[in-house]
């Protein structure tokens, strides 16, 4: 089997789950497309462009299928994930290219679907589940070097933002039992993984209902200025409890999480407190704003105003000094005026994010926007607005990063820099890429012989220059996460 992943980090995690299931059924994995008997694409539906990439890839695979020697079994092609969920009929009927279609909750069914495909029939399962979390399947890690890993803690989303296809392709929110998450993180720690990112469409609304005694806990309230389209949910162990437990497993392992929803922070003062207190929880938060205009936020059904969002940002910065912030923005949403756009530009300037993910709006079928709103911002206007947002973001990120010049930053080494084999690359606590020369280094802990830093090592780096994307610096010494925290 040859696996190819498109789209978000959840899909990387899904690829690992699908591979774990297939491995148990006797499949071997190849990195060479020509060796494959089965090609599975784990797909994304969030934007038009992501889907177009898959259709193009299928054309390429069609040619591969046609060229395959008669002596070999026919090549089987499968579409997994969000696009499978959204476009099942079209995928099965368009050019009869695809043998297997499996939605995000149907990976356990892959061995059966592939067996059906062996007999020459098309096979599909896109049933969405209310309780599938793959809790008992330990994903087989495939990330390079094994320094960092992603651990999926929940699936689906209940927020129903008007632009978003996720609730329709990934179903309702459900959380994995904490015990299974802790088991996976311990296993990763034993394998030498140094950084884990807890993943979910909406991590801070996590609720583990598997332990009876916590089922009647009161639902947390939302803070001033935030609302939701669904009723508050009673019961369960919350995200702060999970974060507390995960961060205790290995003091030398960094913990991150993504992606939270701004509305689920305020009542979770304990989450912000934990980030501030624990040396191994990164001082970095993703706070997706999407727009800086209250009017557009309302059309998007985000559940907050510009003012409420900014209040949250100030609260976060007060609670966690030196926090690094990232965000998502959509340019040219339905009905967005030039004034709305300028408000987004000004929000970018006011908050000054370190990392940003910015996209032009692309209408998706099934969403509320598709039913109720008009995609009325012309493509060329969307493009110009997106460019203006990116320019504002880069200017401010360059300023935010420039403030780190002269400071020492603790960097987790990921491997050689892409640009030069004589340099190493890693990320600091704030998730910003740091590049520095690969040189002999003293070890702060052992007064032993100097050595070169390896992937998975922590290195103290003095920042000498900065751009909007990266920091450059000189390495000072190798150290440990605990030692670096103690000396700060």
Coordinates of C-alpha atoms in Angstrom, one line a residue:
X1 CA 0.0 0.0 0.0
X2 CA 1.2 3.5 -0.9
X3 CA -0.3 6.3 1.2
X4 CA -0.4 10.0 0.3
X5 CA -1.7 12.7 2.6
X6 CA -3.3 16.1 1.7
X7 CA -4.5 18.9 3.9
X8 CA -4.4 19.4 7.6
X9 CA -2.6 17.7 10.5
X10 CA -5.7 15.7 11.3
X11 CA -5.2 14.0 8.0
X12 CA -1.6 13.1 8.9
X13 CA -3.0 11.5 12.0
X14 CA -5.7 9.7 10.0
X15 CA -3.0 8.4 7.7
X16 CA -1.2 6.8 10.6
X17 CA -4.5 5.3 11.9
X18 CA -5.4 3.8 8.5
X19 CA -1.9 2.4 8.2
X20 CA -2.1 0.9 11.7
X21 CA -5.3 -0.9 10.6
X22 CA -3.9 -2.1 7.3
X23 CA -0.7 -3.3 8.9
X24 CA -2.7 -5.6 11.2
X25 CA -4.4 -7.1 8.1
X26 CA -1.0 -8.1 6.6
X27 CA -0.3 -5.1 4.3
X28 CA 3.2 -3.9 3.8
X29 CA 3.9 -0.2 3.1
X30 CA 5.9 1.1 0.2
X31 CA 7.4 4.6 -0.4
X32 CA 7.6 3.8 -4.2
X33 CA 4.4 4.4 -6.2
X34 CA 5.4 1.9 -8.9
X35 CA 5.7 -0.9 -6.3
X36 CA 2.1 -0.3 -4.9
X37 CA -0.8 -2.7 -5.4
X38 CA -3.1 -0.2 -3.5
X39 CA -2.8 3.6 -3.6
X40 CA -4.7 5.5 -0.9
X41 CA -5.1 9.3 -0.9
X42 CA -6.1 10.8 2.4
X43 CA -8.0 13.9 1.2
X44 CA -9.0 17.4 2.2
X45 CA -12.2 19.3 1.3
X46 CA -11.7 22.6 3.1
X47 CA -11.0 24.6 0.0
X48 CA -11.6 24.2 -3.7
X49 CA -7.8 24.1 -4.4
X50 CA -7.3 21.1 -2.1
X51 CA -10.0 19.1 -4.0
X52 CA -8.6 20.2 -7.4
X53 CA -5.2 18.8 -6.4
X54 CA -6.8 15.4 -5.8
X55 CA -8.7 15.3 -9.2
X56 CA -5.4 16.2 -10.9
X57 CA -3.6 13.4 -9.0
X58 CA -6.3 10.9 -10.0
X59 CA -5.6 11.7 -13.7
X60 CA -2.0 10.8 -13.1
X61 CA -3.0 7.5 -11.3
X62 CA -5.4 6.7 -14.1
X63 CA -2.4 6.7 -16.5
X64 CA -0.4 4.5 -14.0
X65 CA -3.3 2.1 -13.8
X66 CA -3.6 1.8 -17.6
X67 CA 0.2 1.2 -18.0
X68 CA 0.3 -1.6 -15.4
X69 CA 1.6 -4.9 -16.9
X70 CA -1.1 -7.6 -17.4
X71 CA 1.0 -10.0 -15.3
X72 CA 0.4 -8.0 -12.1
X73 CA -2.8 -7.7 -10.2
X74 CA -4.8 -4.5 -11.2
X75 CA -3.9 -1.4 -9.2
X76 CA -6.5 -0.4 -6.7
X77 CA -7.1 3.3 -5.9
X78 CA -8.8 4.6 -2.8
X79 CA -10.0 8.0 -1.7
X80 CA -10.1 8.4 2.1
X81 CA -11.1 11.3 4.4
X82 CA -13.1 14.5 4.0
X83 CA -13.4 14.5 0.2
X84 CA -14.6 10.9 0.3
X85 CA -17.3 12.0 2.7
X86 CA -18.3 15.1 0.7
X87 CA -18.2 13.7 -2.9
X88 CA -18.9 10.0 -2.6
X89 CA -21.2 9.7 -5.6
X90 CA -19.1 11.9 -7.9
X91 CA -15.9 10.1 -7.0
X92 CA -17.4 6.7 -7.7
X93 CA -19.0 7.7 -11.0
X94 CA -16.5 10.2 -12.5
X95 CA -14.4 8.2 -14.9
X96 CA -14.8 5.0 -12.7
X97 CA -11.3 5.7 -11.5
X98 CA -11.6 4.9 -7.9
X99 CA -12.2 1.4 -6.4
X100 CA -12.6 2.3 -2.7
X101 CA -14.1 5.3 -0.9
X102 CA -13.8 5.6 2.9
X103 CA -14.9 8.5 5.0
X104 CA -13.1 9.6 8.2
X105 CA -15.1 7.2 10.5
X106 CA -14.7 4.2 8.2
X107 CA -11.0 3.3 8.4
X108 CA -11.7 0.1 10.4
X109 CA -13.6 -1.1 7.4
X110 CA -10.7 -0.6 5.0
X111 CA -9.6 -4.3 4.9
X112 CA -13.1 -5.3 3.9
X113 CA -13.5 -2.5 1.4
X114 CA -10.2 -3.5 -0.3
X115 CA -11.3 -7.2 -0.3
X116 CA -14.5 -6.2 -2.2
X117 CA -12.4 -4.1 -4.6
X118 CA -10.2 -7.2 -5.3
X119 CA -13.2 -8.8 -6.8
X120 CA -13.5 -5.9 -9.3
X121 CA -16.4 -4.1 -7.6
X122 CA -16.4 -0.5 -6.2
X123 CA -16.7 -0.3 -2.4
X124 CA -17.7 2.6 -0.3
X125 CA -18.4 3.4 3.4
X126 CA -18.9 7.0 4.3
X127 CA -21.1 6.5 7.4
X128 CA -20.3 9.1 10.0
X129 CA -20.3 7.9 13.6
X130 CA -21.4 9.5 16.8
X131 CA -18.7 7.6 18.8
X132 CA -15.8 6.5 16.7
X133 CA -12.6 7.9 18.1
X134 CA -10.2 5.1 17.1
X135 CA -9.2 5.1 20.8
X136 CA -7.9 1.5 20.8
X137 CA -5.8 1.9 17.7
X138 CA -2.3 3.2 18.4
X139 CA -1.3 5.1 15.2
X140 CA 2.0 4.0 13.6
X141 CA 4.1 7.1 13.6
X142 CA 5.5 8.1 10.2
X143 CA 6.9 11.6 10.8
X144 CA 10.5 12.2 9.8
X145 CA 13.2 11.6 12.4
X146 CA 10.6 10.8 15.1
X147 CA 11.3 14.0 17.1
X148 CA 7.8 15.3 17.0
X149 CA 4.4 13.6 16.8
X150 CA 0.7 14.4 16.6
X151 CA -1.8 12.8 18.9
X152 CA -5.5 13.0 17.9
X153 CA -7.7 13.6 21.1
X154 CA -11.1 14.2 19.5
X155 CA -12.9 14.1 16.1
X156 CA -15.5 16.2 14.4
X157 CA -16.9 19.6 15.3
X158 CA -20.2 21.1 16.5
X159 CA -19.6 24.8 15.9
X160 CA -21.3 25.1 12.5
X161 CA -19.4 28.2 11.4
X162 CA -21.2 29.2 8.2
X163 CA -18.2 28.8 5.9
X164 CA -17.0 25.5 7.2
X165 CA -17.4 22.0 5.7
X166 CA -15.8 20.2 8.7
X167 CA -19.0 19.3 10.6
X168 CA -20.3 17.7 7.4
X169 CA -17.2 15.8 6.5
X170 CA -16.0 14.8 10.0
X171 CA -19.3 14.6 11.8
X172 CA -20.2 15.5 15.4
X173 CA -17.7 16.2 18.2
X174 CA -16.6 13.2 20.3
X175 CA -13.5 12.9 22.5
X176 CA -11.2 10.0 23.1
X177 CA -11.0 8.6 26.6
X178 CA -8.1 10.3 28.5
X179 CA -6.6 6.9 29.4
X180 CA -6.0 6.0 25.7
X181 CA -4.4 9.4 25.0
X182 CA -2.1 9.0 28.0
X183 CA -1.1 5.5 26.8
X184 CA -0.2 6.8 23.4
X185 CA 1.8 9.8 24.8
X186 CA 3.7 7.4 27.1
X187 CA 4.5 5.1 24.2
X188 CA 5.8 8.1 22.2
X189 CA 7.9 9.2 25.2
X190 CA 9.4 5.8 25.4
X191 CA 10.3 6.0 21.7
X192 CA 12.2 9.2 22.3
X193 CA 9.7 11.6 20.8
X194 CA 10.4 15.1 22.3
X195 CA 7.3 17.1 21.2
X196 CA 3.7 16.1 21.1
X197 CA 0.9 18.2 19.6
X198 CA -2.6 17.3 20.8
X199 CA -4.9 17.5 17.8
X200 CA -8.6 18.2 17.3
X201 CA -10.9 20.4 15.2
X202 CA -11.7 22.1 18.5
X203 CA -9.4 20.8 21.2
X204 CA -10.5 23.0 24.1
X205 CA -14.1 21.7 24.0
X206 CA -12.7 18.3 24.8
X207 CA -15.0 16.2 27.0
X208 CA -14.2 12.6 28.0
X209 CA -17.4 11.0 29.1
X210 CA -16.0 7.5 29.5
X211 CA -15.6 7.6 33.3
X212 CA -19.0 7.5 35.0
X213 CA -18.1 9.5 38.1
X214 CA -17.4 12.6 35.9
X215 CA -20.6 12.5 33.8
X216 CA -22.6 15.0 35.8
X217 CA -20.0 17.8 36.2
X218 CA -21.6 21.1 35.3
X219 CA -21.0 22.7 31.9
X220 CA -18.5 25.5 32.0
X221 CA -19.8 29.0 31.2
X222 CA -18.6 31.1 28.3
X223 CA -17.0 34.5 29.0
X224 CA -18.5 37.9 28.3
X225 CA -19.1 38.5 24.6
X226 CA -19.0 34.8 23.5
X227 CA -21.9 32.6 22.4
X228 CA -22.4 29.2 20.7
X229 CA -25.1 27.7 18.4
X230 CA -25.5 24.6 20.6
X231 CA -26.5 24.1 24.2
X232 CA -23.8 24.0 26.8
X233 CA -22.7 20.4 27.4
X234 CA -22.8 18.8 30.8
X235 CA -20.3 16.4 32.2
X236 CA -17.0 14.9 31.4
X237 CA -13.3 15.5 32.1
X238 CA -12.3 18.7 30.4
X239 CA -9.3 19.8 28.3
X240 CA -7.5 21.4 31.3
X241 CA -7.6 18.0 33.1
X242 CA -6.1 16.3 30.0
X243 CA -3.4 18.9 29.5
X244 CA -2.5 18.6 33.2
X245 CA -2.1 14.8 32.9
X246 CA -0.3 14.8 29.6
X247 CA 2.3 17.4 30.7
X248 CA 3.2 15.2 33.7
X249 CA 4.2 12.2 31.6
X250 CA 7.7 13.4 30.6
X251 CA 9.3 16.6 31.8
X252 CA 11.6 16.5 28.7
X253 CA 8.7 16.4 26.3
X254 CA 7.2 19.6 24.9
X255 CA 3.4 19.8 24.7
X256 CA 1.4 21.8 22.1
X257 CA -2.2 21.7 21.1
X258 CA -4.2 22.8 18.0
X259 CA -6.7 24.0 17.1
X260 CA -8.7 25.6 19.8
X261 CA -11.8 27.8 19.4
X262 CA -11.6 31.3 21.1
X263 CA -15.0 30.8 22.8
X264 CA -13.8 27.8 24.9
X265 CA -10.9 29.7 26.6
X266 CA -12.3 32.1 29.1
X267 CA -13.9 29.6 31.5
X268 CA -10.8 27.6 31.1
X269 CA -8.6 30.0 33.1
X270 CA -7.0 26.8 34.3
X271 CA -5.7 26.1 30.8
X272 CA -3.9 29.4 30.6
X273 CA -2.7 28.9 34.1
X274 CA -1.2 25.5 33.2
X275 CA 0.6 26.9 30.2
X276 CA 2.1 29.6 32.3
X277 CA 3.1 27.2 35.1
X278 CA 4.4 24.1 33.3
X279 CA 7.8 24.5 31.7
X280 CA 7.0 21.8 29.1
X281 CA 3.7 23.2 27.8
X282 CA 4.7 25.6 25.0
X283 CA 3.9 29.3 25.6
X284 CA 2.2 29.4 22.2
X285 CA -1.5 29.6 21.3
X286 CA -3.4 29.4 18.1
X287 CA -6.4 31.8 18.3
X288 CA -8.2 31.6 15.0
X289 CA -9.9 35.0 14.4
X290 CA -11.0 34.5 10.7
X291 CA -12.0 38.2 10.4
X292 CA -11.5 41.5 12.2
X293 CA -15.0 42.8 11.4
X294 CA -17.9 42.1 13.9
X295 CA -20.4 42.2 11.0
X296 CA -18.5 39.5 9.1
X297 CA -17.9 37.5 12.3
X298 CA -21.6 37.4 12.8
X299 CA -22.2 36.2 9.2
X300 CA -19.6 33.5 9.8
X301 CA -21.4 32.5 13.0
X302 CA -18.1 32.7 15.0
X303 CA -19.9 33.6 18.3
X304 CA -17.9 36.6 19.2
X305 CA -17.3 40.3 18.3
X306 CA -14.0 42.0 17.4
X307 CA -14.0 43.5 21.0
X308 CA -14.6 40.1 22.7
X309 CA -11.7 38.6 20.7
X310 CA -9.3 41.5 21.5
X311 CA -10.3 41.2 25.2
X312 CA -9.4 37.5 25.1
X313 CA -6.0 38.4 23.4
X314 CA -5.2 40.9 26.2
X315 CA -6.3 38.3 28.9
X316 CA -4.0 35.7 27.3
X317 CA -1.0 38.1 27.1
X318 CA -1.6 39.1 30.8
X319 CA -1.8 35.5 31.9
X320 CA 1.2 34.1 29.8
X321 CA 3.9 36.7 29.5
X322 CA 5.9 36.3 26.2
X323 CA 3.2 34.1 24.6
X324 CA 3.5 33.5 20.9
X325 CA 0.2 33.8 19.0
X326 CA -0.9 32.4 15.7
X327 CA -4.2 32.8 13.8
X328 CA -6.3 31.9 10.7
X329 CA -7.9 34.5 8.4
X330 CA -10.3 34.3 5.5
X331 CA -10.2 37.1 2.8
X332 CA -13.3 37.9 0.9
X333 CA -16.1 36.1 2.8
X334 CA -19.7 36.6 1.6
X335 CA -20.7 40.3 1.8
X336 CA -17.3 41.5 3.0
X337 CA -16.9 45.2 2.2
X338 CA -13.8 47.2 1.9
X339 CA -14.3 48.6 5.4
X340 CA -14.7 45.1 6.8
X341 CA -11.4 44.1 5.1
X342 CA -9.6 47.2 6.5
X343 CA -10.8 46.1 10.0
X344 CA -9.2 42.7 9.5
X345 CA -5.9 44.5 8.4
X346 CA -6.1 46.6 11.5
X347 CA -6.7 43.5 13.8
X348 CA -3.6 41.9 12.3
X349 CA -1.6 45.0 13.0
X350 CA -3.0 45.4 16.5
X351 CA -2.4 41.8 17.7
X352 CA 0.9 41.2 15.8
X353 CA 0.8 37.5 15.4
X354 CA 4.0 35.4 15.1
X355 CA 2.5 32.8 12.7
X356 CA -0.5 33.2 10.4
X357 CA -2.6 31.0 8.0
X358 CA -4.4 33.2 5.5
X359 CA -6.6 32.1 2.6
X360 CA -9.1 33.5 0.1
X361 CA -12.7 32.4 0.8
X362 CA -13.9 29.4 -1.2
X363 CA -17.6 28.5 -1.0
X364 CA -18.3 24.9 0.0
X365 CA -21.6 23.1 -0.7
X366 CA -23.7 21.9 2.3
X367 CA -22.4 24.8 4.5
X368 CA -24.8 27.4 5.8
X369 CA -23.1 30.1 3.7
X370 CA -23.9 28.0 0.6
X371 CA -27.6 27.9 1.5
X372 CA -28.1 31.4 2.9
X373 CA -25.4 33.8 1.6
X374 CA -24.0 35.0 -1.7
X375 CA -20.4 34.5 -2.6
X376 CA -20.3 38.0 -3.9
X377 CA -16.8 39.2 -3.6
X378 CA -15.1 39.0 -7.0
X379 CA -12.1 36.7 -7.4
X380 CA -9.7 39.5 -8.2
X381 CA -10.9 41.5 -5.1
X382 CA -10.4 38.4 -2.9
X383 CA -6.9 38.0 -4.3
X384 CA -6.0 41.6 -3.7
X385 CA -7.4 41.6 -0.2
X386 CA -5.5 38.3 0.6
X387 CA -2.3 39.9 -0.6
X388 CA -2.9 42.9 1.6
X389 CA -3.6 40.7 4.6
X390 CA -0.4 38.7 4.0
X391 CA 1.7 41.9 3.6
X392 CA 0.3 43.3 6.9
X393 CA 0.8 39.9 8.7
X394 CA 4.4 39.6 7.4
X395 CA 5.4 43.2 8.4
X396 CA 4.0 42.7 12.0
X397 CA 5.5 39.1 12.3
X398 CA 8.9 40.5 11.2
X399 CA 8.6 43.2 14.0
X400 CA 7.5 40.6 16.6
X401 CA 10.3 38.3 15.6
X402 CA 12.9 41.2 15.6
X403 CA 12.1 41.7 19.3
X404 CA 13.8 38.3 19.9
X405 CA 17.2 39.4 18.4
X406 CA 19.8 39.3 21.1
X407 CA 17.9 36.9 23.2
X408 CA 18.7 33.2 23.9
X409 CA 16.0 30.8 22.7
X410 CA 15.6 27.1 23.5
X411 CA 15.4 25.2 20.2
X412 CA 14.3 21.6 19.7
X413 CA 16.5 20.3 16.8
X414 CA 14.5 18.7 14.0
X415 CA 17.3 18.0 11.5
X416 CA 19.4 19.7 8.8
X417 CA 18.2 22.9 7.4
X418 CA 16.6 22.6 3.9
X419 CA 18.8 25.3 2.5
X420 CA 22.2 24.2 3.8
X421 CA 23.6 20.9 5.1
X422 CA 26.0 22.9 7.3
X423 CA 23.1 24.3 9.3
X424 CA 20.5 22.8 11.6
X425 CA 16.9 23.7 11.9
X426 CA 14.4 23.4 14.8
X427 CA 11.7 25.4 16.5
X428 CA 11.6 27.5 19.6
X429 CA 8.9 27.4 22.3
X430 CA 6.8 29.8 20.2
X431 CA 6.8 27.4 17.3
X432 CA 9.0 29.7 15.2
X433 CA 11.6 28.1 12.9
X434 CA 15.2 28.7 14.1
X435 CA 18.3 28.1 11.9
X436 CA 21.8 27.9 13.2
X437 CA 25.2 26.5 12.2
X438 CA 25.9 22.8 12.9
X439 CA 28.9 23.1 15.1
X440 CA 30.7 21.3 18.0
X441 CA 28.8 22.3 21.2
X442 CA 29.4 22.0 24.9
X443 CA 26.8 20.2 27.0
X444 CA 25.4 22.4 29.8
X445 CA 24.7 19.3 31.9
X446 CA 27.7 17.0 31.4
X447 CA 31.0 18.7 31.5
X448 CA 32.1 16.0 28.9
X449 CA 33.5 16.2 25.4
X450 CA 31.8 18.7 23.0
X451 CA 29.7 17.1 20.3
X452 CA 27.3 18.0 17.5
X453 CA 23.6 18.4 18.2
X454 CA 21.3 15.6 16.9
X455 CA 17.6 15.7 16.1
X456 CA 15.7 15.5 19.4
X457 CA 18.4 17.6 21.3
X458 CA 17.6 20.9 22.9
X459 CA 20.0 23.6 22.0
X460 CA 20.3 27.1 23.5
X461 CA 20.6 29.5 20.5
X462 CA 21.3 33.3 20.6
X463 CA 19.2 35.0 18.0
X464 CA 21.3 37.2 15.6
X465 CA 18.7 38.1 13.0
X466 CA 15.0 37.6 12.2
X467 CA 12.5 37.7 9.3
X468 CA 8.7 37.2 9.3
X469 CA 9.2 33.4 9.0
X470 CA 12.4 32.5 10.7
X471 CA 15.1 33.3 13.3
X472 CA 18.8 32.9 12.6
X473 CA 21.3 32.5 15.4
X474 CA 24.5 31.1 16.9
X475 CA 24.3 27.9 19.1
X476 CA 25.5 28.4 22.7
X477 CA 25.2 24.9 24.2
X478 CA 23.2 21.7 24.3
X479 CA 20.9 21.5 27.3
X480 CA 17.7 19.9 28.6
X481 CA 14.1 21.3 28.8
X482 CA 14.1 21.1 32.6
X483 CA 17.5 22.7 33.0
X484 CA 16.7 25.5 30.6
X485 CA 13.4 26.2 32.6
X486 CA 15.3 26.2 35.9
X487 CA 17.8 28.7 34.7
X488 CA 15.2 31.2 33.4

